[in-house]
Amino acid sequence: MKILLIGSGGREHALAWKIAQSPLLTELHCAPGNPGTAALGTNVPLKDTDIDRIVTYAWEKAIDLVVVGPEAPLALGLADRLNKAGIPCFGPSQEAARIESSKGYLKDLCAEYDIPTAAYGRFEEATAAKAFLASMCAPYVIKADGLAAGKGVIIAETLPEAETAIDEMLGGRFGEAGAEIVIEEFLPGEEASFFAITDGTHIVPMIGAQDHKRAFDGDTGPNTGGMGAYSPAPVFTPDVQQQVMSEIIEPTVKALAARGTPYCGVLYAGLMIGPDGPRLIEYNARFGDPECQVMMRRMQSDIVPVLMGAATGKLEGQSFQWTDETAALVVLANQGYPGSYEKGFVIRGVEEAAALSDVEIFHAGTAMADGSLTATGGRVLNITATGKTGRDAIRQAYIAVDRIDWPEGFCRQDIGWRMLEREET
Ligand code: AMP
Ligand code: GLY
C-alpha cells in the first residue's frame, strides 16, 4: 500500500514511524515531512495547505491512502477534494471538521444532542456579550469562534478584563476567527485528552493522554502547543473512559452522521474531568501533538488497517492493542518559544540519545543544513521513552535529553508531575 502523509511536525514523524512498521506498507511519501520522516520514506516538497498540488501528486503517484496530520488542510477541504478524486483519505470533510474550526458550531451540536459541556452563549456584538457576562461568575472564558492557532481563548479573572477581551476579539484581534465569540462557564477539574477513530458509523476507541500546555515549570508561563505528554493518564479510570465513550464520543459520531456530515478520522476530545464526570471542552479534528507521539509509542497493533478502514467505511470489528507501559515525552524547544526565537543553531548528540534503550526521538522543527541538524522551529525535538512505571519513563526521557548538545534549546524539567504524584500516593 502506498501512503501519503501530510504534515511536518513531531506528530507526523511519530505517525510515519508507526506506519513504516506495517507489513502492508510498500511506499511512504511525506509532504512536506522533516528530517525524521526522511529516514522512513520520501519527503516531497509540498506545503500542507497546497491542496491542488497534493491532490495532483496523490493521483500521479497512485497513492492508496492519504493521512492528514494537521487541521489547516482539513479546514481547506483536502479530504473532500481527495474523496472526489476517488483517493481514500484519513481525515474529515471540511463540513465535519467544523467541530474544530467553529467553536459555536460545536457548542450548538452539544446542546442539541445533550453532550456534557460548559454552558455558553454565542455573540457577534459586544453589548449583548457583556450583558451575558453579567449573568456568569468569574473566571470568565471567552473564545474566538474560528481557528486562532491555539491562541483564541482568554480566561479572565475579573469582569473588566473579560470586557476588554470581548472588545479586543470582536475588534479584530484574531481577524475573521474572532468575528464571532463564545462565552463559556468555567469548568473546574483536571484536563486530559481522549482519542477515538471513526469511519462515520463505527468507532475504535484509542487511549487517554495528558500534555503540559504552559511553557515553564510548574505549569506557568505562556500557552504553547504542548511541552510534554504522557500516556496513560491516571485520571482516565475505566469508568471515566466508559463515560467519555458513551456520553461524548458516541453521541458526537451519531450527531454528525444524522446531520449528513459523517466524520471520518480521529476525534480528539479535550476534556475536563471534574466532580460531575468528564465534560467536553473542545474537539480537534486531528491527533494531538505531542499526545500522538506517546500513543504511537504504546500502540502494539498495526495502525494501517485502522487508518484505511476509517477512510473507506470499513472500521467494523477493528481494534487496537496497547502496551500497559507508560510512554512519556519531553519537548526540546528553541529559547524564546512560544515567542520569537533565532533559527539555525546546530544540534548534536541526537543519535547518541536515540541509542538509549526504550528511547525514540521524533523531529519537529529541524532541518539539515550543510550536513548538520539545525533548529528551525519553536518545538524542535520530541524525546520519548517508555517504562514499566511513569517514573521509569520520565527518568529515561530526561537521561536522553541530557545527551543532546544544544545550548540554545530548553525544556521543562517537571514533565509528568501529576502522574508522578499519583504514583507516589
Ligand atoms: P481550547 O482552545 O478550547 O482547548 O481552550 C484552551 C484552554 O483553555 C483549554 O485547554 C483549557 O485549559 C482552557 N479552557 C477552555 N475552555 C474552558 C472552560 N470552559 N473551563 C475551564 N477551562 C477552559
Ligand atoms: N497538544 C495540544 C494540541 O495538539 O492541540
PDB file of N, CA and C and ligand atoms in Angstrom, residues 103 107 117-119 139 141-143 150-155 184-189 191 211 213-214 223 268 270-272 280-284, ligand 1:
ATOM      1  N   LYS A 103     -16.101  26.993  17.094  1.00  0.00           N
ATOM      2  CA  LYS A 103     -16.455  26.599  18.471  1.00  0.00           C
ATOM      3  C   LYS A 103     -17.957  26.731  18.702  1.00  0.00           C
ATOM      4  N   LYS A 107     -20.640  23.924  20.042  1.00  0.00           N
ATOM      5  CA  LYS A 107     -21.469  24.125  21.241  1.00  0.00           C
ATOM      6  C   LYS A 107     -22.936  23.880  20.916  1.00  0.00           C
ATOM      7  N   THR A 117     -21.028  19.555  28.420  1.00  0.00           N
ATOM      8  CA  THR A 117     -20.027  20.589  28.145  1.00  0.00           C
ATOM      9  C   THR A 117     -20.381  21.818  28.977  1.00  0.00           C
ATOM     10  N   ALA A 118     -19.596  22.891  28.852  1.00  0.00           N
ATOM     11  CA  ALA A 118     -19.853  24.097  29.644  1.00  0.00           C
ATOM     12  C   ALA A 118     -21.036  24.876  29.059  1.00  0.00           C
ATOM     13  N   ALA A 119     -21.850  25.508  29.939  1.00  0.00           N
ATOM     14  CA  ALA A 119     -22.918  26.404  29.477  1.00  0.00           C
ATOM     15  C   ALA A 119     -22.270  27.540  28.681  1.00  0.00           C
ATOM     16  N   PRO A 139     -14.002  32.648  37.129  1.00  0.00           N
ATOM     17  CA  PRO A 139     -13.358  33.270  35.977  1.00  0.00           C
ATOM     18  C   PRO A 139     -14.221  33.141  34.711  1.00  0.00           C
ATOM     19  N   VAL A 141     -14.632  32.702  30.613  1.00  0.00           N
ATOM     20  CA  VAL A 141     -13.933  32.050  29.492  1.00  0.00           C
ATOM     21  C   VAL A 141     -14.479  32.643  28.191  1.00  0.00           C
ATOM     22  N   ILE A 142     -13.581  33.284  27.430  1.00  0.00           N
ATOM     23  CA  ILE A 142     -14.005  33.955  26.189  1.00  0.00           C
ATOM     24  C   ILE A 142     -13.183  33.388  25.032  1.00  0.00           C
ATOM     25  N   LYS A 143     -13.897  32.947  23.981  1.00  0.00           N
ATOM     26  CA  LYS A 143     -13.200  32.267  22.877  1.00  0.00           C
ATOM     27  C   LYS A 143     -13.561  32.882  21.537  1.00  0.00           C
ATOM     28  N   GLY A 150      -4.518  28.097  18.410  1.00  0.00           N
ATOM     29  CA  GLY A 150      -4.452  27.773  19.833  1.00  0.00           C
ATOM     30  C   GLY A 150      -4.401  28.983  20.748  1.00  0.00           C
ATOM     31  N   LYS A 151      -4.532  30.200  20.169  1.00  0.00           N
ATOM     32  CA  LYS A 151      -4.384  31.395  20.999  1.00  0.00           C
ATOM     33  C   LYS A 151      -5.715  32.110  21.220  1.00  0.00           C
ATOM     34  N   GLY A 152      -6.782  31.558  20.702  1.00  0.00           N
ATOM     35  CA  GLY A 152      -8.065  32.269  20.714  1.00  0.00           C
ATOM     36  C   GLY A 152      -8.904  32.081  21.956  1.00  0.00           C
ATOM     37  N   VAL A 153      -8.293  31.685  23.088  1.00  0.00           N
ATOM     38  CA  VAL A 153      -9.064  31.513  24.329  1.00  0.00           C
ATOM     39  C   VAL A 153      -8.480  32.408  25.409  1.00  0.00           C
ATOM     40  N   ILE A 154      -9.338  33.223  26.030  1.00  0.00           N
ATOM     41  CA  ILE A 154      -8.867  34.070  27.136  1.00  0.00           C
ATOM     42  C   ILE A 154      -9.660  33.695  28.373  1.00  0.00           C
ATOM     43  N   ILE A 155      -8.929  33.416  29.463  1.00  0.00           N
ATOM     44  CA  ILE A 155      -9.603  33.149  30.736  1.00  0.00           C
ATOM     45  C   ILE A 155      -9.354  34.364  31.617  1.00  0.00           C
ATOM     46  N   GLU A 184     -18.154  31.135  27.842  1.00  0.00           N
ATOM     47  CA  GLU A 184     -18.476  29.853  28.474  1.00  0.00           C
ATOM     48  C   GLU A 184     -18.365  29.905  29.981  1.00  0.00           C
ATOM     49  N   GLU A 185     -19.079  29.012  30.607  1.00  0.00           N
ATOM     50  CA  GLU A 185     -18.917  28.721  32.030  1.00  0.00           C
ATOM     51  C   GLU A 185     -17.514  28.125  32.233  1.00  0.00           C
ATOM     52  N   PHE A 186     -16.845  28.480  33.316  1.00  0.00           N
ATOM     53  CA  PHE A 186     -15.532  27.905  33.620  1.00  0.00           C
ATOM     54  C   PHE A 186     -15.733  26.530  34.259  1.00  0.00           C
ATOM     55  N   LEU A 187     -15.054  25.521  33.698  1.00  0.00           N
ATOM     56  CA  LEU A 187     -15.189  24.165  34.238  1.00  0.00           C
ATOM     57  C   LEU A 187     -14.027  23.847  35.164  1.00  0.00           C
ATOM     58  N   PRO A 188     -14.293  23.443  36.406  1.00  0.00           N
ATOM     59  CA  PRO A 188     -13.194  23.038  37.287  1.00  0.00           C
ATOM     60  C   PRO A 188     -12.813  21.589  36.983  1.00  0.00           C
ATOM     61  N   GLY A 189     -11.605  21.192  37.343  1.00  0.00           N
ATOM     62  CA  GLY A 189     -11.226  19.788  37.197  1.00  0.00           C
ATOM     63  C   GLY A 189      -9.837  19.627  36.619  1.00  0.00           C
ATOM     64  N   GLU A 191      -7.561  18.529  33.347  1.00  0.00           N
ATOM     65  CA  GLU A 191      -7.714  18.469  31.894  1.00  0.00           C
ATOM     66  C   GLU A 191      -7.000  17.245  31.331  1.00  0.00           C
ATOM     67  N   ASP A 211      -1.148  16.413  28.317  1.00  0.00           N
ATOM     68  CA  ASP A 211       0.011  17.195  27.900  1.00  0.00           C
ATOM     69  C   ASP A 211       0.197  18.364  28.851  1.00  0.00           C
ATOM     70  N   LYS A 213       0.568  22.282  28.685  1.00  0.00           N
ATOM     71  CA  LYS A 213       0.420  23.361  27.700  1.00  0.00           C
ATOM     72  C   LYS A 213       1.308  24.571  27.980  1.00  0.00           C
ATOM     73  N   ARG A 214       1.630  24.807  29.265  1.00  0.00           N
ATOM     74  CA  ARG A 214       2.384  26.024  29.578  1.00  0.00           C
ATOM     75  C   ARG A 214       3.879  25.839  29.307  1.00  0.00           C
ATOM     76  N   ASN A 223       0.906  29.917  27.084  1.00  0.00           N
ATOM     77  CA  ASN A 223       0.425  28.676  26.479  1.00  0.00           C
ATOM     78  C   ASN A 223       1.254  28.319  25.258  1.00  0.00           C
ATOM     79  N   TYR A 268     -10.380  14.057  18.554  1.00  0.00           N
ATOM     80  CA  TYR A 268      -9.518  14.361  19.702  1.00  0.00           C
ATOM     81  C   TYR A 268     -10.373  15.187  20.641  1.00  0.00           C
ATOM     82  N   GLY A 270     -10.837  17.194  23.913  1.00  0.00           N
ATOM     83  CA  GLY A 270     -10.211  17.895  25.040  1.00  0.00           C
ATOM     84  C   GLY A 270     -11.238  17.922  26.157  1.00  0.00           C
ATOM     85  N   LEU A 271     -10.906  17.332  27.296  1.00  0.00           N
ATOM     86  CA  LEU A 271     -11.909  17.106  28.347  1.00  0.00           C
ATOM     87  C   LEU A 271     -11.496  17.749  29.659  1.00  0.00           C
ATOM     88  N   MET A 272     -12.495  18.091  30.461  1.00  0.00           N
ATOM     89  CA  MET A 272     -12.236  18.463  31.849  1.00  0.00           C
ATOM     90  C   MET A 272     -12.872  17.373  32.699  1.00  0.00           C
ATOM     91  N   LEU A 280     -16.852  17.950  27.889  1.00  0.00           N
ATOM     92  CA  LEU A 280     -16.099  18.290  26.684  1.00  0.00           C
ATOM     93  C   LEU A 280     -15.720  19.768  26.685  1.00  0.00           C
ATOM     94  N   ILE A 281     -14.429  20.067  26.526  1.00  0.00           N
ATOM     95  CA  ILE A 281     -14.015  21.470  26.348  1.00  0.00           C
ATOM     96  C   ILE A 281     -14.036  21.802  24.861  1.00  0.00           C
ATOM     97  N   GLU A 282     -13.443  20.922  24.087  1.00  0.00           N
ATOM     98  CA  GLU A 282     -13.381  21.176  22.637  1.00  0.00           C
ATOM     99  C   GLU A 282     -13.056  19.876  21.934  1.00  0.00           C
ATOM    100  N   TYR A 283     -13.287  19.877  20.622  1.00  0.00           N
ATOM    101  CA  TYR A 283     -12.793  18.788  19.774  1.00  0.00           C
ATOM    102  C   TYR A 283     -11.742  19.339  18.842  1.00  0.00           C
ATOM    103  N   ASN A 284     -10.772  18.488  18.529  1.00  0.00           N
ATOM    104  CA  ASN A 284      -9.900  18.764  17.398  1.00  0.00           C
ATOM    105  C   ASN A 284     -10.100  17.654  16.389  1.00  0.00           C
TER     106      ASN A 284
HETATM  107  P1  AMP B   1      -9.461  25.380  23.870  1.00  0.00           P
HETATM  108  O1  AMP B   1      -8.691  26.035  22.760  1.00  0.00           O
HETATM  109  O2  AMP B   1     -10.943  25.485  23.730  1.00  0.00           O
HETATM  110  O3  AMP B   1      -8.958  23.996  24.176  1.00  0.00           O
HETATM  111  O4  AMP B   1      -9.056  26.180  25.197  1.00  0.00           O
HETATM  112  C1  AMP B   1      -7.714  26.345  25.576  1.00  0.00           C
HETATM  113  C2  AMP B   1      -7.548  26.040  27.040  1.00  0.00           C
HETATM  114  O5  AMP B   1      -8.374  26.893  27.838  1.00  0.00           O
HETATM  115  C3  AMP B   1      -8.028  24.628  27.394  1.00  0.00           C
HETATM  116  O6  AMP B   1      -7.012  23.723  27.132  1.00  0.00           O
HETATM  117  C4  AMP B   1      -8.365  24.776  28.849  1.00  0.00           C
HETATM  118  O7  AMP B   1      -7.199  24.718  29.639  1.00  0.00           O
HETATM  119  C5  AMP B   1      -8.900  26.178  28.939  1.00  0.00           C
HETATM  120  N1  AMP B   1     -10.372  26.174  28.847  1.00  0.00           N
HETATM  121  C6  AMP B   1     -11.106  26.301  27.721  1.00  0.00           C
HETATM  122  N2  AMP B   1     -12.418  26.280  27.994  1.00  0.00           N
HETATM  123  C7  AMP B   1     -12.531  26.146  29.344  1.00  0.00           C
HETATM  124  C8  AMP B   1     -13.633  26.071  30.246  1.00  0.00           C
HETATM  125  N3  AMP B   1     -14.912  26.177  29.816  1.00  0.00           N
HETATM  126  N4  AMP B   1     -13.364  25.922  31.551  1.00  0.00           N
HETATM  127  C9  AMP B   1     -12.094  25.859  32.002  1.00  0.00           C
HETATM  128  N5  AMP B   1     -11.012  25.936  31.194  1.00  0.00           N
HETATM  129  C10 AMP B   1     -11.216  26.083  29.887  1.00  0.00           C
END
